[in-house]
CSV table of C-alpha atoms in Angstrom, one decimal:
chain,number,residue,atom,x,y,z
C,149,UNK,CA,-46.7,2.1,105.8
C,150,UNK,CA,-47.6,5.2,107.7
C,151,UNK,CA,-51.2,5.2,106.8
C,152,UNK,CA,-52.1,1.9,108.6
C,153,UNK,CA,-50.3,3.1,111.7
C,154,UNK,CA,-52.2,6.4,111.5
C,155,UNK,CA,-55.5,4.5,111.1
C,156,UNK,CA,-54.7,2.4,114.2
C,157,UNK,CA,-53.9,5.5,116.2
C,158,UNK,CA,-57.1,7.2,115.1
C,159,UNK,CA,-59.1,4.1,116.2
C,160,UNK,CA,-57.3,4.2,119.6
C,161,UNK,CA,-58.0,7.9,120.0
C,162,UNK,CA,-61.7,7.3,119.2
C,163,UNK,CA,-61.9,4.6,121.8
C,164,UNK,CA,-60.1,6.6,124.5
C,165,UNK,CA,-61.5,10.1,123.8
C,166,UNK,CA,-60.1,13.4,122.8
C,167,UNK,CA,-57.3,13.3,125.4
C,168,UNK,CA,-55.4,11.0,123.1
C,169,UNK,CA,-55.3,13.6,120.4
C,170,UNK,CA,-52.0,15.0,121.5
C,171,UNK,CA,-50.4,11.7,120.9
C,172,UNK,CA,-52.1,11.5,117.5
C,173,UNK,CA,-50.7,14.9,116.7
C,174,UNK,CA,-47.2,13.8,117.5
C,175,UNK,CA,-47.6,10.8,115.3
C,176,UNK,CA,-49.0,12.9,112.5
C,177,UNK,CA,-46.1,15.3,112.8
C,178,UNK,CA,-43.7,12.4,112.5
C,179,UNK,CA,-45.6,11.2,109.5
C,180,UNK,CA,-45.4,14.6,107.8
C,181,UNK,CA,-41.6,14.6,108.2
C,182,UNK,CA,-41.4,11.1,106.7
C,183,UNK,CA,-43.8,12.1,103.9
C,184,UNK,CA,-41.7,15.2,103.1
C,185,UNK,CA,-38.5,13.1,103.0
C,186,UNK,CA,-40.2,10.7,100.6
C,187,UNK,CA,-41.5,13.5,98.4
C,188,UNK,CA,-45.2,13.0,99.4
C,189,UNK,CA,-47.4,15.9,100.4
C,190,UNK,CA,-47.9,16.2,104.2
C,191,UNK,CA,-51.4,15.7,105.8
C,192,UNK,CA,-53.1,18.5,107.6
C,193,UNK,CA,-52.6,18.7,111.4
C,194,UNK,CA,-53.8,20.7,114.4
C,195,UNK,CA,-51.3,22.6,116.5
C,196,UNK,CA,-49.8,20.8,119.5
C,197,UNK,CA,-51.0,21.1,123.1
C,198,UNK,CA,-48.3,22.4,125.4
C,199,UNK,CA,-47.2,19.7,127.9
C,200,UNK,CA,-47.5,21.8,131.0
C,201,UNK,CA,-51.2,22.7,130.3
C,202,UNK,CA,-52.3,19.1,130.3
C,203,UNK,CA,-55.1,18.4,132.8
C,204,UNK,CA,-55.8,15.2,134.7
C,205,UNK,CA,-58.2,13.8,132.1
C,206,UNK,CA,-55.7,14.2,129.3
C,207,UNK,CA,-52.9,12.5,131.3
C,208,UNK,CA,-55.2,9.7,132.3
C,209,UNK,CA,-56.2,9.2,128.6
C,210,UNK,CA,-52.5,9.0,127.7
C,211,UNK,CA,-51.8,6.4,130.4
C,212,UNK,CA,-54.8,4.4,129.2
C,213,UNK,CA,-53.6,4.7,125.6
C,214,UNK,CA,-50.2,3.3,126.7
C,215,UNK,CA,-52.0,0.3,128.3
C,216,UNK,CA,-54.4,-0.3,125.5
C,217,UNK,CA,-52.0,-0.5,122.5
C,218,UNK,CA,-49.3,-2.9,121.3
C,219,UNK,CA,-48.3,-0.6,118.5
C,220,UNK,CA,-44.6,0.3,119.2
C,221,UNK,CA,-44.9,3.7,117.5
C,222,UNK,CA,-48.0,4.7,119.6
C,223,UNK,CA,-46.2,3.5,122.7
C,224,UNK,CA,-43.1,5.5,121.9
C,225,UNK,CA,-45.1,8.7,121.3
C,226,UNK,CA,-47.3,8.3,124.4
C,227,UNK,CA,-44.1,7.8,126.5
C,228,UNK,CA,-42.5,10.9,124.9
C,229,UNK,CA,-45.6,13.0,125.7
C,230,UNK,CA,-45.8,11.7,129.3
C,231,UNK,CA,-42.0,12.3,129.7
C,232,UNK,CA,-42.4,15.9,128.5
C,233,UNK,CA,-45.3,16.5,130.8
C,234,UNK,CA,-43.3,15.1,133.7
C,235,UNK,CA,-40.8,17.9,133.3
C,236,UNK,CA,-43.3,20.0,135.2
C,237,UNK,CA,-43.6,19.3,138.9
C,238,UNK,CA,-47.4,19.6,139.0
C,239,UNK,CA,-47.7,16.8,136.5
C,240,UNK,CA,-45.3,14.5,138.4
C,241,UNK,CA,-47.8,14.2,141.3
C,242,UNK,CA,-50.8,13.7,138.9
C,243,UNK,CA,-49.1,10.9,137.0
C,244,UNK,CA,-48.2,9.1,140.2
C,245,UNK,CA,-51.8,9.5,141.5
C,246,UNK,CA,-53.1,8.0,138.2
C,247,UNK,CA,-50.9,4.9,138.7
C,248,UNK,CA,-48.8,6.1,135.8
C,249,UNK,CA,-45.5,5.1,137.4
C,250,UNK,CA,-46.4,1.4,137.4
C,251,UNK,CA,-47.7,1.6,133.8
C,252,UNK,CA,-44.6,3.3,132.6
C,253,UNK,CA,-42.4,1.0,134.6
C,254,UNK,CA,-44.1,-1.9,133.0
C,255,UNK,CA,-42.8,-0.8,129.7
C,256,UNK,CA,-39.2,-1.6,130.9
C,257,UNK,CA,-40.1,-5.2,129.9
C,258,UNK,CA,-40.8,-4.1,126.4
C,259,UNK,CA,-38.5,-5.8,123.9
C,260,UNK,CA,-38.5,-2.8,121.6
C,261,UNK,CA,-35.4,-0.7,122.5
C,262,UNK,CA,-37.0,2.6,121.6
C,263,UNK,CA,-40.0,2.0,123.8
C,264,UNK,CA,-37.7,0.9,126.7
C,265,UNK,CA,-35.6,4.0,126.2
C,266,UNK,CA,-38.6,6.4,126.3
C,267,UNK,CA,-39.9,4.6,129.4
C,268,UNK,CA,-36.6,5.2,131.1
C,269,UNK,CA,-36.6,8.8,130.1
C,270,UNK,CA,-40.1,9.3,131.4
C,271,UNK,CA,-39.2,7.6,134.8
C,272,UNK,CA,-36.1,9.8,134.9
C,273,UNK,CA,-38.2,13.0,134.7
C,274,UNK,CA,-40.6,11.6,137.2
C,275,UNK,CA,-37.9,10.7,139.6
C,276,UNK,CA,-37.2,14.3,140.4
C,277,UNK,CA,-40.0,13.9,142.9
C,278,UNK,CA,-39.2,12.3,146.3
C,279,UNK,CA,-42.6,10.6,146.5
C,280,UNK,CA,-42.2,9.3,143.0
C,281,UNK,CA,-38.8,7.8,143.9
C,282,UNK,CA,-40.5,5.8,146.6
C,283,UNK,CA,-42.4,4.0,143.9
C,284,UNK,CA,-39.8,4.0,141.2
C,285,UNK,CA,-37.3,2.3,143.4
C,286,UNK,CA,-39.0,-1.0,142.9
C,287,UNK,CA,-37.7,-0.9,139.3
C,288,UNK,CA,-34.0,-0.2,140.2
C,289,UNK,CA,-32.9,-3.8,139.9
C,290,UNK,CA,-34.6,-4.1,136.5
C,291,UNK,CA,-33.0,-0.8,135.4
C,292,UNK,CA,-29.6,-2.2,136.5
C,293,UNK,CA,-30.2,-5.3,134.5
C,294,UNK,CA,-31.1,-3.2,131.5
C,295,UNK,CA,-27.9,-1.2,131.8
C,296,UNK,CA,-25.9,-4.4,131.9
C,297,UNK,CA,-27.7,-6.2,129.0
C,298,UNK,CA,-28.1,-3.2,126.7
C,299,UNK,CA,-25.6,-2.7,123.8
C,300,UNK,CA,-22.7,-0.8,125.1
C,301,UNK,CA,-23.0,3.0,124.7
C,302,UNK,CA,-26.5,2.7,123.4
C,303,UNK,CA,-29.3,5.2,124.1
C,304,UNK,CA,-31.1,2.6,126.2
C,305,UNK,CA,-28.0,2.2,128.4
C,306,UNK,CA,-27.5,5.9,128.7
C,307,UNK,CA,-31.1,6.4,129.6
C,308,UNK,CA,-30.8,3.7,132.3
C,309,UNK,CA,-27.7,5.4,133.8
C,310,UNK,CA,-29.4,8.8,133.9
C,311,UNK,CA,-32.3,7.3,135.9
C,312,UNK,CA,-29.8,5.6,138.2
C,313,UNK,CA,-28.1,8.9,138.7
C,314,UNK,CA,-31.3,10.5,140.0
C,315,UNK,CA,-32.1,7.5,142.1
C,316,UNK,CA,-28.7,7.5,143.7
C,317,UNK,CA,-28.6,11.2,144.7
C,318,UNK,CA,-29.7,10.1,148.2
C,319,UNK,CA,-28.3,6.9,149.9
C,320,UNK,CA,-31.8,5.4,150.3
C,321,UNK,CA,-31.5,3.0,147.4
C,322,UNK,CA,-27.8,2.4,147.1
C,323,UNK,CA,-28.0,-1.1,148.3
C,324,UNK,CA,-30.1,-2.0,145.3
C,325,UNK,CA,-27.2,-1.1,143.0
C,326,UNK,CA,-24.4,-3.0,144.7
C,327,UNK,CA,-24.4,-6.0,142.3
C,328,UNK,CA,-24.0,-3.6,139.4
C,329,UNK,CA,-20.8,-2.0,140.6
C,330,UNK,CA,-18.6,-4.3,138.4
C,331,UNK,CA,-20.7,-3.4,135.4
C,332,UNK,CA,-20.4,0.3,136.2
C,333,UNK,CA,-16.6,0.1,136.4
C,334,UNK,CA,-16.5,-1.9,133.2
C,335,UNK,CA,-18.4,0.9,131.4
C,336,UNK,CA,-16.1,3.4,133.0
C,337,UNK,CA,-13.1,1.5,131.5
C,338,UNK,CA,-14.6,0.6,128.1
C,339,UNK,CA,-17.4,3.1,127.3
C,340,UNK,CA,-17.4,6.2,125.2
C,341,UNK,CA,-16.9,9.6,126.9
C,342,UNK,CA,-20.6,10.1,127.1
C,343,UNK,CA,-21.0,6.7,128.9
C,344,UNK,CA,-18.0,7.4,131.1
C,345,UNK,CA,-19.4,10.7,132.3
C,346,UNK,CA,-22.9,9.2,133.0
C,347,UNK,CA,-21.6,6.2,134.9
C,348,UNK,CA,-19.2,8.4,136.9
C,349,UNK,CA,-22.2,10.5,138.0
C,350,UNK,CA,-23.6,7.2,139.5
C,351,UNK,CA,-20.3,6.2,141.0
C,352,UNK,CA,-19.7,9.6,142.6
C,353,UNK,CA,-23.1,9.4,144.3
C,354,UNK,CA,-22.4,5.9,145.5
C,355,UNK,CA,-19.0,6.8,146.8
C,356,UNK,CA,-20.4,9.6,148.9
C,357,UNK,CA,-22.0,6.9,151.0
C,358,UNK,CA,-19.6,5.4,153.6
C,359,UNK,CA,-21.7,2.2,153.6
C,360,UNK,CA,-20.8,1.6,150.0
C,361,UNK,CA,-17.0,2.1,150.4
C,362,UNK,CA,-15.9,-1.5,150.8
C,363,UNK,CA,-18.0,-2.7,147.9
C,364,UNK,CA,-16.5,0.0,145.6
C,365,UNK,CA,-12.9,-0.6,146.8
C,366,UNK,CA,-13.2,-4.4,146.3
C,367,UNK,CA,-14.4,-3.9,142.7
C,368,UNK,CA,-11.7,-4.5,140.0
C,369,UNK,CA,-10.6,-1.9,137.6
C,370,UNK,CA,-6.8,-2.0,137.0
C,371,UNK,CA,-7.1,0.7,134.3
C,372,UNK,CA,-8.6,3.2,136.8
C,373,UNK,CA,-5.3,5.1,137.2
C,374,UNK,CA,-5.3,6.0,133.5
C,375,UNK,CA,-8.3,8.3,134.0
C,376,UNK,CA,-6.1,10.7,136.1
C,377,UNK,CA,-4.3,12.3,133.3
C,378,UNK,CA,-4.1,15.9,131.9
C,379,UNK,CA,-5.3,14.6,128.5
C,380,UNK,CA,-8.5,13.1,129.8
C,381,UNK,CA,-11.8,15.0,129.1
C,382,UNK,CA,-12.3,17.5,131.8
C,383,UNK,CA,-15.8,16.3,132.7
C,384,UNK,CA,-14.5,12.8,133.2
C,385,UNK,CA,-11.4,13.9,135.1
C,386,UNK,CA,-13.3,16.0,137.6
C,387,UNK,CA,-15.8,13.2,138.4
C,388,UNK,CA,-13.1,10.6,138.6
C,389,UNK,CA,-11.2,12.7,141.1
C,390,UNK,CA,-14.4,13.3,143.1
C,391,UNK,CA,-14.9,9.5,143.1
C,392,UNK,CA,-11.4,8.9,144.4
C,393,UNK,CA,-11.7,11.8,147.0
C,394,UNK,CA,-14.9,10.3,148.4
C,395,UNK,CA,-13.4,6.9,148.8
C,396,UNK,CA,-10.2,8.2,150.3
C,397,UNK,CA,-12.2,10.2,152.8
C,398,UNK,CA,-14.3,7.2,153.8
C,399,UNK,CA,-11.3,5.0,154.0
C,400,UNK,CA,-9.6,7.3,156.5
C,401,UNK,CA,-12.7,7.4,158.6
C,402,UNK,CA,-13.0,3.6,158.6
C,403,UNK,CA,-11.4,1.5,161.3
C,404,UNK,CA,-9.8,-2.0,160.9
C,405,UNK,CA,-9.3,-2.1,157.1
C,406,UNK,CA,-8.1,-5.6,156.2
C,407,UNK,CA,-5.7,-5.3,153.2
C,408,UNK,CA,-6.0,-9.0,152.4
C,409,UNK,CA,-9.6,-8.6,151.5
C,410,UNK,CA,-8.7,-6.6,148.4
C,411,UNK,CA,-7.2,-8.1,145.2
C,412,UNK,CA,-4.3,-6.5,143.3
C,413,UNK,CA,-6.7,-5.3,140.5
C,414,UNK,CA,-9.0,-3.7,142.9
C,415,UNK,CA,-9.8,0.0,143.2
C,416,UNK,CA,-8.3,-0.2,146.7
C,417,UNK,CA,-4.9,-1.1,145.3
C,418,UNK,CA,-5.0,1.7,142.8
C,419,UNK,CA,-5.9,4.4,145.2
C,420,UNK,CA,-4.5,3.3,148.5
C,421,UNK,CA,-2.2,0.3,148.5
C,422,UNK,CA,0.0,0.7,145.4
C,423,UNK,CA,-0.5,4.4,145.2
C,424,UNK,CA,2.8,5.6,143.8
C,425,UNK,CA,1.6,5.8,140.1
C,426,UNK,CA,-1.6,7.5,141.4
C,427,UNK,CA,0.4,10.0,143.5
C,428,UNK,CA,2.6,10.9,140.5
C,429,UNK,CA,-0.5,11.6,138.4
C,430,UNK,CA,-2.0,13.7,141.1
C,431,UNK,CA,1.2,15.8,141.3
C,432,UNK,CA,1.0,16.4,137.6
C,433,UNK,CA,-2.7,17.4,137.8
C,434,UNK,CA,-1.8,20.1,140.3
C,435,UNK,CA,-0.7,22.1,137.2
C,436,UNK,CA,-4.0,21.5,135.3
C,437,UNK,CA,-5.5,24.7,134.0
C,438,UNK,CA,-9.0,23.9,135.4
C,439,UNK,CA,-9.7,25.2,138.9
C,440,UNK,CA,-12.1,22.4,139.9
C,441,UNK,CA,-9.6,19.7,138.9
C,442,UNK,CA,-7.0,21.3,141.1
C,443,UNK,CA,-9.5,21.6,144.0
C,444,UNK,CA,-10.3,17.9,143.8
C,445,UNK,CA,-6.6,17.0,143.7
C,446,UNK,CA,-5.9,19.0,146.8
C,447,UNK,CA,-8.9,17.4,148.4
C,448,UNK,CA,-7.4,13.9,147.8
C,449,UNK,CA,-3.9,14.9,148.9
C,450,UNK,CA,-5.1,16.5,152.2
C,451,UNK,CA,-7.3,13.5,153.2
């Protein structure tokens, strides 16, 4: 099974030039691992090229390779290589100038979960660059839909949340995520700890923006109060407290809040209106052994 795939990759490499050889090496390395697991002798292979030494021509060849092939294994390995190279700031600009962002973004429509996950990872690394964010923002709505439709707690969903975390560090693109707030809170309520931590990173970023306050407070999550407990994972607890502290601060700075606009299951009722259970939990958390937890509790209580 590996041999036909390897032949297809070698043909693609010949068509596109020597720059595709890095991707070929990665595939061959994967083939050697599979061969060893099956008891077959591995094929010979050249050593890898370090990602940060890639020049413009090599990156261009990889982008062309990604466009030229329908083979999911080749797509996956090309995306991994581009993602690794994007960890270096000099390559982030090169990939953008080669129109690599639109090519990688186009892979978000791929029906193969692995390819979609690797595309999200590549865009995540590329989004560390402000100019890149200006181009990547056109994919935010699609990324939000991917997070909503992906299997819960899957690698695709986590990759999407990581990208949204980077894209929400500034308030420039928060409006594009408004419709996904109910999904974020659902994942916070029902997800694994890894999912909860990642979605809280997005929610903390959104809650720091006063323009997002009402949208977040209107959202429904009756179980939110359960997160404020000494038994909750520390990384979840600190972020949940920061989320609440941001919203409380923004609420206090907002004039003319109409209580009737919030339902009883809303975040508003948990944190502000029916706050006795929340206040009791905060009092208990003042004795938490973690300093940052206590600092966030004090921040809420002194708003």
